[in-house]
PDB file of C-alpha atoms in Angstrom:
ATOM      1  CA  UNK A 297      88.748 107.670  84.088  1.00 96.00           C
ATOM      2  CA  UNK A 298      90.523 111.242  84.591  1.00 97.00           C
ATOM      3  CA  UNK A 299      93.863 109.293  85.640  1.00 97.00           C
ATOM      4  CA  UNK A 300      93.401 106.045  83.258  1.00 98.00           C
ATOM      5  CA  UNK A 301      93.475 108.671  80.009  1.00 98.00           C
ATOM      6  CA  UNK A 302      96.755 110.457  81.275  1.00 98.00           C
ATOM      7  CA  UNK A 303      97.884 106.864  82.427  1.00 97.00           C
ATOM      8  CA  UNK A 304      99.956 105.430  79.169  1.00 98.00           C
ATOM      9  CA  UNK A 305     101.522 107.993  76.360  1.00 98.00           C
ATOM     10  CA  UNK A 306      99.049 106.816  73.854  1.00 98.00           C
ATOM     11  CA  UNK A 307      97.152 109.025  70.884  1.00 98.00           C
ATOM     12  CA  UNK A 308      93.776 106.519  70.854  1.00 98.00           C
ATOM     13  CA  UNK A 309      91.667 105.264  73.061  1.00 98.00           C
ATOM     14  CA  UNK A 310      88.423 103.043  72.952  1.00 98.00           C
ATOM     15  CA  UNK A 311      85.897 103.061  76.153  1.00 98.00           C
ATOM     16  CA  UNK A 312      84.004  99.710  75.638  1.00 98.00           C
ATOM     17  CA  UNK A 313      80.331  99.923  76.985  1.00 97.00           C
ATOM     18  CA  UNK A 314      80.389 104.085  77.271  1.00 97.00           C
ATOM     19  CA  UNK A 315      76.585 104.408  78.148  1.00 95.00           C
ATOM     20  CA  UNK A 316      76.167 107.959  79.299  1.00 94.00           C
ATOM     21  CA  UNK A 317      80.003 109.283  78.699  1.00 96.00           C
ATOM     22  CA  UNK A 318      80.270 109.585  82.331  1.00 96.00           C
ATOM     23  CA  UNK A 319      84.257 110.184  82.323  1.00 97.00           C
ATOM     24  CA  UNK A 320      84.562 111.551  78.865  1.00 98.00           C
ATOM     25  CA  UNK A 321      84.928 115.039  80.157  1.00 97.00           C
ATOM     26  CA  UNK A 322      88.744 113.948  80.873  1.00 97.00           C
ATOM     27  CA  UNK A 323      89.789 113.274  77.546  1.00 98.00           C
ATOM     28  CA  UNK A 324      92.373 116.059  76.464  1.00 95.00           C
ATOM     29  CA  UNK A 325      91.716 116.979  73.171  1.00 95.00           C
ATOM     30  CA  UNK A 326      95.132 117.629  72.963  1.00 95.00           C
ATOM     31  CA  UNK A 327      96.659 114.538  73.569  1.00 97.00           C
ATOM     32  CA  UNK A 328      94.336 112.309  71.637  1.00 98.00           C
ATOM     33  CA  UNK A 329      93.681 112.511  68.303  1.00 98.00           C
ATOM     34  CA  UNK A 330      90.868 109.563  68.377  1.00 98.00           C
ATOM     35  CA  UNK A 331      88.324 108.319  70.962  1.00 98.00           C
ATOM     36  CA  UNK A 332      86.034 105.383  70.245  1.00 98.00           C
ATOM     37  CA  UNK A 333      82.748 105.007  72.623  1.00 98.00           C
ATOM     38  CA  UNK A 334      81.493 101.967  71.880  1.00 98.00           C
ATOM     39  CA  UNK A 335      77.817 100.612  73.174  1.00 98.00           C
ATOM     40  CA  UNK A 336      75.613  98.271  72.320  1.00 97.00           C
ATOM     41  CA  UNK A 337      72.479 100.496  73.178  1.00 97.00           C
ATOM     42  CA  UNK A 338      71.947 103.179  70.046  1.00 97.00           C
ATOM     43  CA  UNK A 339      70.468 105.566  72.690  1.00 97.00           C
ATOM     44  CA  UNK A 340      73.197 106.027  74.701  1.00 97.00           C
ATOM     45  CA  UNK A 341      75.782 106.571  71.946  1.00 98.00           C
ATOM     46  CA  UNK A 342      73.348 109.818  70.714  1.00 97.00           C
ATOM     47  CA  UNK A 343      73.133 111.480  74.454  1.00 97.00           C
ATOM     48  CA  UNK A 344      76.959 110.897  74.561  1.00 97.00           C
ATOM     49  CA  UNK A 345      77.402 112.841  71.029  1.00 96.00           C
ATOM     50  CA  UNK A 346      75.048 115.448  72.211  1.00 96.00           C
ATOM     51  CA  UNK A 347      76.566 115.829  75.477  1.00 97.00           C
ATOM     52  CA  UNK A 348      80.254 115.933  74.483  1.00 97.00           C
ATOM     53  CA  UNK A 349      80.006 118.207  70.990  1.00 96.00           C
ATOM     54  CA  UNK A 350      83.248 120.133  72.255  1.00 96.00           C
ATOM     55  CA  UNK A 351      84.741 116.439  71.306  1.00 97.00           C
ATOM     56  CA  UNK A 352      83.770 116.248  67.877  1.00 93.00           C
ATOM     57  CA  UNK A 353      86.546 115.357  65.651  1.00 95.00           C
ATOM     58  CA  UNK A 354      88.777 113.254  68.234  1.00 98.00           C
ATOM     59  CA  UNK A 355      84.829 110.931  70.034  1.00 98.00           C
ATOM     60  CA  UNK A 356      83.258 108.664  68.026  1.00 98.00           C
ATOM     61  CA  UNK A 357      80.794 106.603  68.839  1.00 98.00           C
ATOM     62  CA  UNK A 358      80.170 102.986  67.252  1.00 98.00           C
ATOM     63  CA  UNK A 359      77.067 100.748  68.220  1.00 98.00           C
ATOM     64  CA  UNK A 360      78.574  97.568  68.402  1.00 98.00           C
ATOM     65  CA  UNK A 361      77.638  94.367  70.225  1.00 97.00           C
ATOM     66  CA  UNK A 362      80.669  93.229  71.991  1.00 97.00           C
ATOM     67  CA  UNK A 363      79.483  89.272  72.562  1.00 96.00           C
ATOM     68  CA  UNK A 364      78.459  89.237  68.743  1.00 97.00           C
ATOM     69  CA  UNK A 365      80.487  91.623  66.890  1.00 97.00           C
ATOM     70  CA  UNK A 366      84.036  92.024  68.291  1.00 97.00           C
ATOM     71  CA  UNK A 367      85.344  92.029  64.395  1.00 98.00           C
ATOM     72  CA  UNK A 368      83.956  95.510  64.146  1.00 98.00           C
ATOM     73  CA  UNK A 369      86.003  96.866  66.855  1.00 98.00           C
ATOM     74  CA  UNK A 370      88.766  99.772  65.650  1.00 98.00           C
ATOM     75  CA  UNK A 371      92.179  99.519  66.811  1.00 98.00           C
ATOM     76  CA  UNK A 372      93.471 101.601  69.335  1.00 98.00           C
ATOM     77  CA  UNK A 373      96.286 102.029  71.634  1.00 98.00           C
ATOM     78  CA  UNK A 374      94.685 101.930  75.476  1.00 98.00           C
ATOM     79  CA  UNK A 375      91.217 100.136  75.566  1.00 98.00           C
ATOM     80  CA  UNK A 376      89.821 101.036  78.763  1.00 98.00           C
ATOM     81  CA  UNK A 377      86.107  98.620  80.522  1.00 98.00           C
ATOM     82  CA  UNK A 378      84.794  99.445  83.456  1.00 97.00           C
ATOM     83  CA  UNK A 379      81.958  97.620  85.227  1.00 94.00           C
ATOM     84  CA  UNK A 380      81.901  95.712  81.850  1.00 95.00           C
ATOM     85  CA  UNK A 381      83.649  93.116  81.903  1.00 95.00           C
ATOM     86  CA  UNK A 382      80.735  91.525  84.512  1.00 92.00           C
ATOM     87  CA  UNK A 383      78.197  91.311  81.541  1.00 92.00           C
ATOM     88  CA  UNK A 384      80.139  90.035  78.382  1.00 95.00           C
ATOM     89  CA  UNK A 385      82.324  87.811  80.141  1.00 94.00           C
ATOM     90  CA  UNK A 386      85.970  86.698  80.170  1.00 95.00           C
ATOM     91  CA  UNK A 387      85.952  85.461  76.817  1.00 96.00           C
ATOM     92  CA  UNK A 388      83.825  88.228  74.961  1.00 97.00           C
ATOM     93  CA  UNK A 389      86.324  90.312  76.615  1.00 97.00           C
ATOM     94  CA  UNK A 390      89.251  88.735  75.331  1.00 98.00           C
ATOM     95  CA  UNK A 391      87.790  88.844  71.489  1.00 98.00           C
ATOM     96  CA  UNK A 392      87.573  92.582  72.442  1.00 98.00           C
ATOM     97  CA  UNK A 393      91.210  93.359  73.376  1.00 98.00           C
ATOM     98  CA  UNK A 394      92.471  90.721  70.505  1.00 97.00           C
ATOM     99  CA  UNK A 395      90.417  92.808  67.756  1.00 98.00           C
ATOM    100  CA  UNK A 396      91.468  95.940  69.609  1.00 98.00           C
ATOM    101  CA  UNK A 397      94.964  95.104  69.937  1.00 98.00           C
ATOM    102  CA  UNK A 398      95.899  97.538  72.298  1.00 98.00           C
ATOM    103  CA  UNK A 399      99.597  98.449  74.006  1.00 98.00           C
ATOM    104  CA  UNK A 400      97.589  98.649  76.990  1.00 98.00           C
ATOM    105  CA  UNK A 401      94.324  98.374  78.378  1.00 98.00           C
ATOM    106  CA  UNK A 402      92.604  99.593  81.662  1.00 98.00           C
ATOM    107  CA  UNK A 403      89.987  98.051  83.248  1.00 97.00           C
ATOM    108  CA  UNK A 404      88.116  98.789  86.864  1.00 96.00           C
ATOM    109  CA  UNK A 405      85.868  95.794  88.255  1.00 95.00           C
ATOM    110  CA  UNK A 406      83.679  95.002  91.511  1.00 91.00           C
ATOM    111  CA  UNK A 407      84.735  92.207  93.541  1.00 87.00           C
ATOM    112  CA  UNK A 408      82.102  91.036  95.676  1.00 76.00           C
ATOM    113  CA  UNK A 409      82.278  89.139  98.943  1.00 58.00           C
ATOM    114  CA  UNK A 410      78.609  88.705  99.103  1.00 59.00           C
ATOM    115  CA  UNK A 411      77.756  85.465  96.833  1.00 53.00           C
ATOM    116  CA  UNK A 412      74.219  85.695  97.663  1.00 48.00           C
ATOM    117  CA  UNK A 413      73.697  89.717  96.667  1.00 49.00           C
ATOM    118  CA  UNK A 414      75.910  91.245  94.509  1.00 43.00           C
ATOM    119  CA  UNK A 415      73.806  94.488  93.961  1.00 49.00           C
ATOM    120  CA  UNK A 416      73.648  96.742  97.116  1.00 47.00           C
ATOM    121  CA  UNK A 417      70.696  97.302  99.250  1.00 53.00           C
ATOM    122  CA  UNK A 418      68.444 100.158  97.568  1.00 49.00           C
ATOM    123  CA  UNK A 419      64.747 101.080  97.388  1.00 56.00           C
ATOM    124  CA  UNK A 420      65.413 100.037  93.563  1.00 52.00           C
ATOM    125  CA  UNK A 421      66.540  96.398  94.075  1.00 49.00           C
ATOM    126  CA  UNK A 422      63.585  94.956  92.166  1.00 55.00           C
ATOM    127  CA  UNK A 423      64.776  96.866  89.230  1.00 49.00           C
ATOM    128  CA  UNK A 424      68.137  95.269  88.560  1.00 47.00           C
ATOM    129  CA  UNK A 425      66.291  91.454  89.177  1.00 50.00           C
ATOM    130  CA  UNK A 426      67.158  90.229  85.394  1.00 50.00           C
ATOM    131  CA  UNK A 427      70.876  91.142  85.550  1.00 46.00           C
ATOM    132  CA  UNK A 428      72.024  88.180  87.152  1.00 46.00           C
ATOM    133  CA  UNK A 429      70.741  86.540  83.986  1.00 48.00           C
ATOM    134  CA  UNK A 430      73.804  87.912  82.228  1.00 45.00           C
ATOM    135  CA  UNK A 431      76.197  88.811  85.029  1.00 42.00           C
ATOM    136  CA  UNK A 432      79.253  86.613  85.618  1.00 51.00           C
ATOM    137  CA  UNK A 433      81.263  87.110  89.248  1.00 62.00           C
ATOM    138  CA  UNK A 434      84.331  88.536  89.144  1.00 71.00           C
ATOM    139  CA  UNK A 435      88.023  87.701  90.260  1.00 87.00           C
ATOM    140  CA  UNK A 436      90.888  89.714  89.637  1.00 90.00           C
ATOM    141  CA  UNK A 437      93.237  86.520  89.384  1.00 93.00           C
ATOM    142  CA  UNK A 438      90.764  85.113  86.838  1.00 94.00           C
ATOM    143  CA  UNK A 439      90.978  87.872  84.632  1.00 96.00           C
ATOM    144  CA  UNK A 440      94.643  88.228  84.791  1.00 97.00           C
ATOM    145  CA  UNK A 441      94.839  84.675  83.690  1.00 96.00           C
ATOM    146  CA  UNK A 442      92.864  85.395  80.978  1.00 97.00           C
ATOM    147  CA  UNK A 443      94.874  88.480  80.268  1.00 98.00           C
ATOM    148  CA  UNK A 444      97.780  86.395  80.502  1.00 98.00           C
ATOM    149  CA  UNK A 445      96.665  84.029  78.187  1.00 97.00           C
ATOM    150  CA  UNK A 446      95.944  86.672  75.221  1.00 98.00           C
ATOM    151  CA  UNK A 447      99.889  87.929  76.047  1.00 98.00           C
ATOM    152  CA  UNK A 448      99.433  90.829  78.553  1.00 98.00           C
ATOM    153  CA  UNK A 449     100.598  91.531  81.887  1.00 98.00           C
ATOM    154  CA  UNK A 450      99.390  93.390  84.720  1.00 98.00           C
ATOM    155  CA  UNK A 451     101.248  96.338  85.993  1.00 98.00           C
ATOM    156  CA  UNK A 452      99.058  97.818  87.632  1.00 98.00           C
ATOM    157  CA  UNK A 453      96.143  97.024  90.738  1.00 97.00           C
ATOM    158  CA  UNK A 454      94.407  99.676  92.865  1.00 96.00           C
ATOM    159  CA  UNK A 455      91.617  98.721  95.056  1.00 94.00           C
ATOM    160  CA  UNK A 456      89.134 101.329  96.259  1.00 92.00           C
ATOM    161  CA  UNK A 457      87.213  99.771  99.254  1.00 90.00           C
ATOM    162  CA  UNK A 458      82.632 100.357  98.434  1.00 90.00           C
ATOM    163  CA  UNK A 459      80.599  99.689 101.142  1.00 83.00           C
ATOM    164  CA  UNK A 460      78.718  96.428 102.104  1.00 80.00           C
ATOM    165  CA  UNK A 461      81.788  94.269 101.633  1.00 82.00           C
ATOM    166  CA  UNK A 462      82.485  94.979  97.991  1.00 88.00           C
ATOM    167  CA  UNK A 463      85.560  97.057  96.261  1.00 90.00           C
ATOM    168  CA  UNK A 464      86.491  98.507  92.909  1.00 93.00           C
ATOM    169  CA  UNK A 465      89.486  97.317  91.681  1.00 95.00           C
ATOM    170  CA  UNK A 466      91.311  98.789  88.814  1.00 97.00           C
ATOM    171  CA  UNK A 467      93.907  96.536  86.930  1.00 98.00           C
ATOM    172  CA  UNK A 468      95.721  97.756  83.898  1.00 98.00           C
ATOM    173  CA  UNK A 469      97.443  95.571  81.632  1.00 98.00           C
ATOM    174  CA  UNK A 470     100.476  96.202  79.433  1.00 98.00           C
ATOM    175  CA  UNK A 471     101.249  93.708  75.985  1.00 98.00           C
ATOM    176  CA  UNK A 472     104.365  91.612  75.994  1.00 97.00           C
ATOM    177  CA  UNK A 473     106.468  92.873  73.662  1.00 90.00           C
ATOM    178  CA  UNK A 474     107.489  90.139  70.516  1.00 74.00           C
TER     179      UNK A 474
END
């Protein structure tokens, strides 16, 4: 997160699905003037407050449900989802960035070449058995097809290689201009 809020010379920002604020640490309080953490669990959004306070004034945080209430969303200049975009969807995402209307937005996701598991081996396995309920599989050209289709284009792709035959690829996306 460090390099995707020094990325794009932009003043706002909005982290969809911020849980714990992991990240937050590296927004520069003098650069933005406004940073939206938006979650869908209430919880999270009051540990984030109470762990960033030296952010008051330029974080807030907004329960919003992404699938159901997109129209709620603030405008910003960089929207930035990561390990998101596997639980809402391509086209809850897109409702996201259109209400959002960013100049760019920033997005790291986990390719998986293991159909069968796509949550590593761990003593805590069983606990992550409902996911797959609401997780769609990811492809990077899919979602720059659906980027494309909402009028952005990618400009940037960095993969970073996980164990177990999976990777983290981060793909930032720029508006056409007109």
């Amino acid at each position: 997160m460090k390099e995707q809020f020094a990325a794009y010379p932009v003043e706002t920002a909005t982290v969809l699905g911020v849980t714990g604020g992991n990240g937050l640490e590296h927004i520069g309080t003098d650069k933005f003037r406004r940073v939206y953490g938006i979650d869908i669990n209430a919880d999270y959004l009051r540990a984030v407050t109470q762990r960033y306070t030296q952010l008051s004034g330029v974080l807030k945080c907004l329960h919003i449900d992404l699938i159901n209430e997109a129209e709620k969303l603030p405008q910003a200049q960089l929207l930035i989802a990561n390990l998101l975009i596997e639980y809402i969807g391509y086209g809850a995402f897109q409702r996201a960035v259109f209400q959002t209307a960013p100049e760019y937005v920033s997005c790291v996701i986990q390719i998986n070449t293991d159909e069968e598991q796509w949550v590593s081996e761990s003593p805590y396995l069983r606990a992550f058995d409902r996911l797959d309920e609401v997780h769609h599989q990811m492809e990077e050209k899919a979602l720059t097809a659906a980027m494309n289709d909402i009028g952005y284009s990618l400009i940037l792709k960095e993969t970073y290689p996980l164990p177990n035959g999976k990777a983290l690829v981060r793909l930032d996306f720029k508006k056409n201009e007109g």
